[in-house]
Amino acid sequence: MPVLEDVYPSRRGDHPEFIDRIDPVVYGTPDTPGPLTSAQLASYAENGFLAIPSLFDPQEIEQLDSEILAWTGSPEIQGMEGTIVEPGSHAVRSVFQVHQRHPLFGRLARDLRLLDAARQILGGGVYMHQSRVNLKPGFSGKEFYWHSDFETWHVEDGMPRMRALSVSLALTENYPFNGPLMLIPRSHHRYVSCVGQTPADHYKQSLRKQEYGVPDPESLRALTDRGGIAAPVGPAGTAVFFDCNTMHGSNSNITPYPRRNVFFVYNSVENRLQEPFCGLAPRPEHIASRVLAEALEFRPHA
Amino acid sequence: MPVLEDVYPSRRGDHPEFIDRIDPVVYGTPDTPGPLTSAQLASYAENGFLAIPSLFDPQEIEQLDSEILAWTGSPEIQGMEGTIVEPGSHAVRSVFQVHQRHPLFGRLARDLRLLDAARQILGGGVYMHQSRVNLKPGFSGKEFYWHSDFETWHVEDGMPRMRALSVSLALTENYPFNGPLMLIPRSHHRYVSCVGQTPADHYKQSLRKQEYGVPDPESLRALTDRGGIAAPVGPAGTAVFFDCNTMHGSNSNITPYPRRNVFFVYNSVENRLQEPFCGLAPRPEHIASRVLAEALEFRPHA
């Protein structure tokens, strides 16, 4: 059983509800060193995300992208445990734990442009809760329905509080029409407690198509009525940092332009995983780092 | 059997190919009366489409949209022959033959802002080949994969030549993120001859999810390499006229904002349907007007 009180209950009842966030968004103080300006931090705190166009140079990205293309196209990746295929096809949709499985992405995860920004927002030491590439291939990439990452990480992984963030780094250009990440500005201030229970081994299905922990249409409408929808676009190398409770998703991609992105999830070392709040067994290590978290505490100047 | 030569063969072989268009795009002369300027006509001829933001006033559209909402929500519409539901749900995706089934849309189809523009482009008398509303509901609207309308109308309906156009009129705001119409500029100059054969009664499936007459990825890539992708957006009342051979499609819509559009397809009276070039029985009247075409020749000042 969890050792901490469940302050963000979800998947317990038969009606959805909003729960006000009781955690800070930016944990660092103005004195915490890092690459983000105070205006950027204020915008992140207010909106729940921050897009930085061309944070990485085209040459850096080109190497990462061609590497990931070759790697995810190789036969051994296709059948690997951390590989998820598209619903209705065998096209690779996501590969997990890339920062441990590929040295280039291990280095990228420790790049100070990402890591120090995460440390600045989360206020000190962080580790990698989850990493993945999403390939959203051209012609056949399917949507990711709206979700708060935190809802799943809390219920299924036992993440106690909202003190984590994702960064999505574009490996190909993100256009308005190739299924870019959409975020609901200011949605991170409220937690949508979802209906239903979590089935055992839910992750085997949910990473292809989520069916539990799905926010209801009325709550989503309330959030977009207030905040609208933002869909940052930009060339390869553009980064979007977003809070663990920011509601986000993406549409399908029938264009010939693949939308490949790397996602790194940094969690504060003060916010380590407990037993899952749904009472089931934890998800495997490659989806939610638990065993290796201590050893992998990221040090900015390592 | 068709009485005319098949100058645009498709679904006959096992490899796709490009066939150069041998028909004009704009049939009217500079003297043909109509609302479009010569610059607009030139742009249409070059790109294969023309977007006119706010061609209709918000008040006009509000009435049409609330009417269509009430109408398509009624139980008798759900089971009607011309009603298509979304793949994987019972949400209404499209309703056909709206210009004959609803008087407001009958009037709209004869509105001179649409009809005279169609006459100007197609060079004289036109009739309604097909009409429909696409609802693309919020949260669950699925994609329409890339297609040239003409390919289907030629093969399955016996439309001999490229002398037809569609106009899509937005009943709700079209944003970049709620699955707007995407067009490949300049794609109308070349015809993609598709692989495979047409099964009987193909339309019963194809209107939900097309499986034959689907252009191949390489041809699509060649078209976007040359023309890119345009996705005109704008408030309700925005109209997009596009040529019958312009490659187009749209992505899914997980946003709360429905994307409701009316489509009218005007065909030249000089281009009446023959027997289908695939050799099968024609599709029903509500999808491709044949029996009623003569009676319904549209007269601009009727």
PDB file of C-alpha atoms in Angstrom, chain A residues 50-255:
ATOM      1  CA  LEU A  50       7.215  26.542 -22.693  1.00  0.00           C
ATOM      2  CA  ALA A  51       8.205  26.162 -26.335  1.00  0.00           C
ATOM      3  CA  ILE A  52      11.770  27.061 -27.335  1.00  0.00           C
ATOM      4  CA  PRO A  53      12.166  27.081 -31.131  1.00  0.00           C
ATOM      5  CA  SER A  54      15.490  25.743 -32.417  1.00  0.00           C
ATOM      6  CA  LEU A  55      16.978  24.991 -29.003  1.00  0.00           C
ATOM      7  CA  PHE A  56      19.239  22.519 -30.812  1.00  0.00           C
ATOM      8  CA  ASP A  57      21.108  23.104 -34.063  1.00  0.00           C
ATOM      9  CA  PRO A  58      20.015  21.350 -37.265  1.00  0.00           C
ATOM     10  CA  GLN A  59      23.321  19.432 -37.432  1.00  0.00           C
ATOM     11  CA  GLU A  60      22.914  18.008 -33.930  1.00  0.00           C
ATOM     12  CA  ILE A  61      19.402  16.868 -34.712  1.00  0.00           C
ATOM     13  CA  GLU A  62      20.305  15.385 -38.071  1.00  0.00           C
ATOM     14  CA  GLN A  63      22.666  12.950 -36.394  1.00  0.00           C
ATOM     15  CA  LEU A  64      20.110  11.990 -33.737  1.00  0.00           C
ATOM     16  CA  ASP A  65      17.359  11.563 -36.265  1.00  0.00           C
ATOM     17  CA  SER A  66      19.268   9.411 -38.720  1.00  0.00           C
ATOM     18  CA  GLU A  67      20.465   7.287 -35.819  1.00  0.00           C
ATOM     19  CA  ILE A  68      16.947   6.810 -34.476  1.00  0.00           C
ATOM     20  CA  LEU A  69      15.629   5.989 -37.932  1.00  0.00           C
ATOM     21  CA  ALA A  70      18.217   3.279 -38.482  1.00  0.00           C
ATOM     22  CA  TRP A  71      17.802   1.958 -34.943  1.00  0.00           C
ATOM     23  CA  THR A  72      13.989   1.806 -34.900  1.00  0.00           C
ATOM     24  CA  GLY A  73      14.002   0.239 -38.347  1.00  0.00           C
ATOM     25  CA  SER A  74      16.171  -2.667 -37.242  1.00  0.00           C
ATOM     26  CA  PRO A  75      14.487  -6.050 -36.767  1.00  0.00           C
ATOM     27  CA  GLU A  76      15.516  -6.504 -33.120  1.00  0.00           C
ATOM     28  CA  ILE A  77      13.747  -3.278 -32.117  1.00  0.00           C
ATOM     29  CA  GLN A  78      10.456  -4.435 -33.604  1.00  0.00           C
ATOM     30  CA  GLY A  79       9.947  -7.261 -31.140  1.00  0.00           C
ATOM     31  CA  MET A  80      11.559  -5.621 -28.100  1.00  0.00           C
ATOM     32  CA  GLU A  81       9.564  -5.202 -24.903  1.00  0.00           C
ATOM     33  CA  GLY A  82       9.742  -1.407 -24.949  1.00  0.00           C
ATOM     34  CA  THR A  83       8.557  -1.125 -28.552  1.00  0.00           C
ATOM     35  CA  ILE A  84       4.941  -0.169 -29.219  1.00  0.00           C
ATOM     36  CA  VAL A  85       3.357  -0.510 -32.653  1.00  0.00           C
ATOM     37  CA  GLU A  86       0.527   1.564 -34.129  1.00  0.00           C
ATOM     38  CA  PRO A  87      -3.039   0.345 -33.600  1.00  0.00           C
ATOM     39  CA  GLY A  88      -4.015  -1.487 -36.772  1.00  0.00           C
ATOM     40  CA  SER A  89      -0.528  -1.826 -38.248  1.00  0.00           C
ATOM     41  CA  HIS A  90       3.012  -2.963 -37.508  1.00  0.00           C
ATOM     42  CA  ALA A  91       4.542   0.478 -37.870  1.00  0.00           C
ATOM     43  CA  VAL A  92       6.641   1.382 -34.816  1.00  0.00           C
ATOM     44  CA  ARG A  93       4.798   4.019 -32.769  1.00  0.00           C
ATOM     45  CA  SER A  94       7.073   4.415 -29.733  1.00  0.00           C
ATOM     46  CA  VAL A  95      10.296   3.026 -28.293  1.00  0.00           C
ATOM     47  CA  PHE A  96      10.871   3.377 -24.538  1.00  0.00           C
ATOM     48  CA  GLN A  97      13.940   3.803 -22.357  1.00  0.00           C
ATOM     49  CA  VAL A  98      15.978   5.283 -25.169  1.00  0.00           C
ATOM     50  CA  HIS A  99      18.326   7.116 -22.801  1.00  0.00           C
ATOM     51  CA  GLN A 100      19.582   3.774 -21.491  1.00  0.00           C
ATOM     52  CA  ARG A 101      19.353   1.799 -24.694  1.00  0.00           C
ATOM     53  CA  HIS A 102      21.221   4.141 -26.979  1.00  0.00           C
ATOM     54  CA  PRO A 103      24.353   6.110 -26.024  1.00  0.00           C
ATOM     55  CA  LEU A 104      23.485   9.133 -28.165  1.00  0.00           C
ATOM     56  CA  PHE A 105      20.223   9.548 -26.309  1.00  0.00           C
ATOM     57  CA  GLY A 106      21.945   8.917 -23.000  1.00  0.00           C
ATOM     58  CA  ARG A 107      24.147  11.912 -23.740  1.00  0.00           C
ATOM     59  CA  LEU A 108      21.209  13.958 -24.973  1.00  0.00           C
ATOM     60  CA  ALA A 109      19.289  13.299 -21.748  1.00  0.00           C
ATOM     61  CA  ARG A 110      22.178  14.880 -19.832  1.00  0.00           C
ATOM     62  CA  ASP A 111      22.562  17.843 -22.166  1.00  0.00           C
ATOM     63  CA  LEU A 112      22.504  20.942 -19.994  1.00  0.00           C
ATOM     64  CA  ARG A 113      20.034  22.724 -22.254  1.00  0.00           C
ATOM     65  CA  LEU A 114      17.491  20.160 -21.108  1.00  0.00           C
ATOM     66  CA  LEU A 115      18.782  18.976 -17.771  1.00  0.00           C
ATOM     67  CA  ASP A 116      19.537  22.366 -16.243  1.00  0.00           C
ATOM     68  CA  ALA A 117      16.186  23.689 -17.406  1.00  0.00           C
ATOM     69  CA  ALA A 118      14.512  20.721 -15.699  1.00  0.00           C
ATOM     70  CA  ARG A 119      16.539  21.311 -12.533  1.00  0.00           C
ATOM     71  CA  GLN A 120      15.622  24.975 -12.619  1.00  0.00           C
ATOM     72  CA  ILE A 121      11.883  24.251 -12.877  1.00  0.00           C
ATOM     73  CA  LEU A 122      11.800  21.315 -10.464  1.00  0.00           C
ATOM     74  CA  GLY A 123      14.168  22.907  -7.956  1.00  0.00           C
ATOM     75  CA  GLY A 124      17.271  20.732  -7.776  1.00  0.00           C
ATOM     76  CA  GLY A 125      18.113  17.081  -8.332  1.00  0.00           C
ATOM     77  CA  VAL A 126      16.197  15.130 -10.966  1.00  0.00           C
ATOM     78  CA  TYR A 127      16.270  11.649 -12.463  1.00  0.00           C
ATOM     79  CA  MET A 128      14.765  10.118 -15.561  1.00  0.00           C
ATOM     80  CA  HIS A 129      11.319   8.700 -14.853  1.00  0.00           C
ATOM     81  CA  GLN A 130      10.674   7.677 -18.466  1.00  0.00           C
ATOM     82  CA  SER A 131      12.142   8.302 -21.906  1.00  0.00           C
ATOM     83  CA  ARG A 132      10.845   7.439 -25.322  1.00  0.00           C
ATOM     84  CA  VAL A 133      10.780   8.339 -28.985  1.00  0.00           C
ATOM     85  CA  ASN A 134       7.432   8.727 -30.697  1.00  0.00           C
ATOM     86  CA  LEU A 135       7.725   8.180 -34.427  1.00  0.00           C
ATOM     87  CA  LYS A 136       4.275   9.236 -35.662  1.00  0.00           C
ATOM     88  CA  PRO A 137       5.084   7.967 -39.143  1.00  0.00           C
ATOM     89  CA  GLY A 138       3.843   9.693 -42.263  1.00  0.00           C
ATOM     90  CA  PHE A 139       0.584   8.446 -43.872  1.00  0.00           C
ATOM     91  CA  SER A 140      -0.399   6.202 -40.933  1.00  0.00           C
ATOM     92  CA  GLY A 141       0.433   7.918 -37.604  1.00  0.00           C
ATOM     93  CA  LYS A 142      -2.572   7.746 -35.301  1.00  0.00           C
ATOM     94  CA  GLU A 143      -3.711  10.181 -32.651  1.00  0.00           C
ATOM     95  CA  PHE A 144      -2.749  10.266 -28.982  1.00  0.00           C
ATOM     96  CA  TYR A 145      -5.933  11.144 -27.117  1.00  0.00           C
ATOM     97  CA  TRP A 146      -5.965  13.864 -24.429  1.00  0.00           C
ATOM     98  CA  HIS A 147      -4.350  12.938 -21.143  1.00  0.00           C
ATOM     99  CA  SER A 148      -2.514  14.281 -18.146  1.00  0.00           C
ATOM    100  CA  ASP A 149       0.684  12.271 -17.797  1.00  0.00           C
ATOM    101  CA  PHE A 150       0.548  12.766 -14.052  1.00  0.00           C
ATOM    102  CA  GLU A 151      -2.803  11.001 -13.765  1.00  0.00           C
ATOM    103  CA  THR A 152      -1.247   7.800 -15.125  1.00  0.00           C
ATOM    104  CA  TRP A 153       2.073   8.206 -13.324  1.00  0.00           C
ATOM    105  CA  HIS A 154       0.244   8.781 -10.055  1.00  0.00           C
ATOM    106  CA  VAL A 155      -2.316   5.982 -10.356  1.00  0.00           C
ATOM    107  CA  GLU A 156      -0.240   3.351 -12.141  1.00  0.00           C
ATOM    108  CA  ASP A 157       3.313   4.244 -11.080  1.00  0.00           C
ATOM    109  CA  GLY A 158       2.860   5.741  -7.591  1.00  0.00           C
ATOM    110  CA  MET A 159       4.287   9.190  -8.340  1.00  0.00           C
ATOM    111  CA  PRO A 160       3.120  11.058  -5.233  1.00  0.00           C
ATOM    112  CA  ARG A 161       3.055  14.723  -6.235  1.00  0.00           C
ATOM    113  CA  MET A 162       3.237  17.036  -9.229  1.00  0.00           C
ATOM    114  CA  ARG A 163       6.964  17.670  -9.413  1.00  0.00           C
ATOM    115  CA  ALA A 164       7.911  16.262 -12.792  1.00  0.00           C
ATOM    116  CA  LEU A 165       8.028  17.553 -16.360  1.00  0.00           C
ATOM    117  CA  SER A 166       8.397  16.338 -19.906  1.00  0.00           C
ATOM    118  CA  VAL A 167      10.437  17.807 -22.672  1.00  0.00           C
ATOM    119  CA  SER A 168       9.565  16.946 -26.237  1.00  0.00           C
ATOM    120  CA  LEU A 169      12.407  17.552 -28.664  1.00  0.00           C
ATOM    121  CA  ALA A 170      11.469  17.635 -32.357  1.00  0.00           C
ATOM    122  CA  LEU A 171      13.635  15.399 -34.570  1.00  0.00           C
ATOM    123  CA  THR A 172      11.690  16.405 -37.684  1.00  0.00           C
ATOM    124  CA  GLU A 173       9.868  19.626 -38.428  1.00  0.00           C
ATOM    125  CA  ASN A 174       6.567  19.954 -36.598  1.00  0.00           C
ATOM    126  CA  TYR A 175       3.960  21.485 -38.903  1.00  0.00           C
ATOM    127  CA  PRO A 176       0.392  22.364 -37.998  1.00  0.00           C
ATOM    128  CA  PHE A 177      -0.699  19.429 -40.176  1.00  0.00           C
ATOM    129  CA  ASN A 178       1.500  16.468 -39.205  1.00  0.00           C
ATOM    130  CA  GLY A 179      -0.052  15.798 -35.836  1.00  0.00           C
ATOM    131  CA  PRO A 180       1.922  18.188 -33.621  1.00  0.00           C
ATOM    132  CA  LEU A 181       1.706  18.125 -29.832  1.00  0.00           C
ATOM    133  CA  MET A 182      -1.361  20.057 -28.663  1.00  0.00           C
ATOM    134  CA  LEU A 183      -1.541  21.434 -25.144  1.00  0.00           C
ATOM    135  CA  ILE A 184      -4.354  23.093 -23.226  1.00  0.00           C
ATOM    136  CA  PRO A 185      -2.815  26.217 -21.678  1.00  0.00           C
ATOM    137  CA  ARG A 186      -3.437  26.561 -17.914  1.00  0.00           C
ATOM    138  CA  SER A 187      -4.920  23.073 -17.662  1.00  0.00           C
ATOM    139  CA  HIS A 188      -2.143  22.062 -15.254  1.00  0.00           C
ATOM    140  CA  HIS A 189      -3.742  24.079 -12.437  1.00  0.00           C
ATOM    141  CA  ARG A 190      -6.542  21.535 -12.129  1.00  0.00           C
ATOM    142  CA  TYR A 191      -6.437  17.756 -11.930  1.00  0.00           C
ATOM    143  CA  VAL A 192      -9.116  15.784 -13.740  1.00  0.00           C
ATOM    144  CA  SER A 193     -10.048  12.812 -11.587  1.00  0.00           C
ATOM    145  CA  CYS A 194     -11.172  10.166 -14.076  1.00  0.00           C
ATOM    146  CA  VAL A 195     -13.816   7.469 -13.810  1.00  0.00           C
ATOM    147  CA  GLY A 196     -13.390   3.703 -13.904  1.00  0.00           C
ATOM    148  CA  GLN A 197     -10.857   1.271 -12.477  1.00  0.00           C
ATOM    149  CA  THR A 198      -7.465   0.227 -13.747  1.00  0.00           C
ATOM    150  CA  PRO A 199      -7.246  -3.298 -15.123  1.00  0.00           C
ATOM    151  CA  ALA A 200      -4.113  -5.323 -14.396  1.00  0.00           C
ATOM    152  CA  ASP A 201      -1.378  -4.987 -17.037  1.00  0.00           C
ATOM    153  CA  HIS A 202      -3.202  -1.987 -18.429  1.00  0.00           C
ATOM    154  CA  TYR A 203       0.021  -0.617 -19.910  1.00  0.00           C
ATOM    155  CA  LYS A 204       0.180  -3.353 -22.535  1.00  0.00           C
ATOM    156  CA  GLN A 205      -2.846  -1.812 -24.207  1.00  0.00           C
ATOM    157  CA  SER A 206      -2.772   1.769 -22.991  1.00  0.00           C
ATOM    158  CA  LEU A 207       0.447   2.696 -24.765  1.00  0.00           C
ATOM    159  CA  ARG A 208      -1.215   1.870 -28.058  1.00  0.00           C
ATOM    160  CA  LYS A 209      -4.635   3.242 -27.251  1.00  0.00           C
ATOM    161  CA  GLN A 210      -5.608   4.515 -23.819  1.00  0.00           C
ATOM    162  CA  GLU A 211      -8.955   3.365 -22.394  1.00  0.00           C
ATOM    163  CA  TYR A 212      -8.663   4.098 -18.670  1.00  0.00           C
ATOM    164  CA  GLY A 213      -7.537   7.335 -17.092  1.00  0.00           C
ATOM    165  CA  VAL A 214      -9.182   9.093 -20.018  1.00  0.00           C
ATOM    166  CA  PRO A 215     -10.573  12.548 -19.200  1.00  0.00           C
ATOM    167  CA  ASP A 216     -14.272  13.038 -19.928  1.00  0.00           C
ATOM    168  CA  PRO A 217     -15.485  15.386 -22.696  1.00  0.00           C
ATOM    169  CA  GLU A 218     -17.123  17.861 -20.289  1.00  0.00           C
ATOM    170  CA  SER A 219     -13.928  18.365 -18.313  1.00  0.00           C
ATOM    171  CA  LEU A 220     -11.945  18.783 -21.526  1.00  0.00           C
ATOM    172  CA  ARG A 221     -14.439  21.331 -22.785  1.00  0.00           C
ATOM    173  CA  ALA A 222     -14.187  23.259 -19.517  1.00  0.00           C
ATOM    174  CA  LEU A 223     -10.410  23.313 -19.836  1.00  0.00           C
ATOM    175  CA  THR A 224     -10.381  24.472 -23.478  1.00  0.00           C
ATOM    176  CA  ASP A 225     -13.116  27.047 -22.791  1.00  0.00           C
ATOM    177  CA  ARG A 226     -10.696  28.609 -20.359  1.00  0.00           C
ATOM    178  CA  GLY A 227      -7.354  28.056 -22.043  1.00  0.00           C
ATOM    179  CA  GLY A 228      -7.925  27.229 -25.710  1.00  0.00           C
ATOM    180  CA  ILE A 229      -5.450  24.990 -27.496  1.00  0.00           C
ATOM    181  CA  ALA A 230      -1.788  25.633 -28.275  1.00  0.00           C
ATOM    182  CA  ALA A 231       0.074  23.600 -30.866  1.00  0.00           C
ATOM    183  CA  PRO A 232       3.668  24.847 -30.986  1.00  0.00           C
ATOM    184  CA  VAL A 233       5.356  24.159 -34.297  1.00  0.00           C
ATOM    185  CA  GLY A 234       8.896  24.687 -35.481  1.00  0.00           C
ATOM    186  CA  PRO A 235      11.906  23.156 -37.153  1.00  0.00           C
ATOM    187  CA  ALA A 236      13.712  20.067 -35.929  1.00  0.00           C
ATOM    188  CA  GLY A 237      15.522  21.045 -32.739  1.00  0.00           C
ATOM    189  CA  THR A 238      12.523  22.848 -31.244  1.00  0.00           C
ATOM    190  CA  ALA A 239      11.863  21.866 -27.632  1.00  0.00           C
ATOM    191  CA  VAL A 240       8.618  22.006 -25.667  1.00  0.00           C
ATOM    192  CA  PHE A 241       8.854  21.699 -21.891  1.00  0.00           C
ATOM    193  CA  PHE A 242       5.553  20.897 -20.218  1.00  0.00           C
ATOM    194  CA  ASP A 243       4.291  20.223 -16.738  1.00  0.00           C
ATOM    195  CA  CYS A 244       3.322  16.670 -15.744  1.00  0.00           C
ATOM    196  CA  ASN A 245      -0.316  17.726 -15.283  1.00  0.00           C
ATOM    197  CA  THR A 246      -0.737  19.738 -18.509  1.00  0.00           C
ATOM    198  CA  MET A 247      -3.522  18.201 -20.591  1.00  0.00           C
ATOM    199  CA  HIS A 248      -2.136  17.278 -24.006  1.00  0.00           C
ATOM    200  CA  GLY A 249      -2.629  15.033 -27.018  1.00  0.00           C
ATOM    201  CA  SER A 250      -2.186  14.997 -30.779  1.00  0.00           C
ATOM    202  CA  ASN A 251      -4.139  14.256 -33.926  1.00  0.00           C
ATOM    203  CA  SER A 252      -3.321  11.698 -36.586  1.00  0.00           C
ATOM    204  CA  ASN A 253      -0.830  12.262 -39.386  1.00  0.00           C
ATOM    205  CA  ILE A 254      -1.818  11.363 -42.950  1.00  0.00           C
ATOM    206  CA  THR A 255       0.823  13.663 -44.457  1.00  0.00           C
TER     207      THR A 255
END
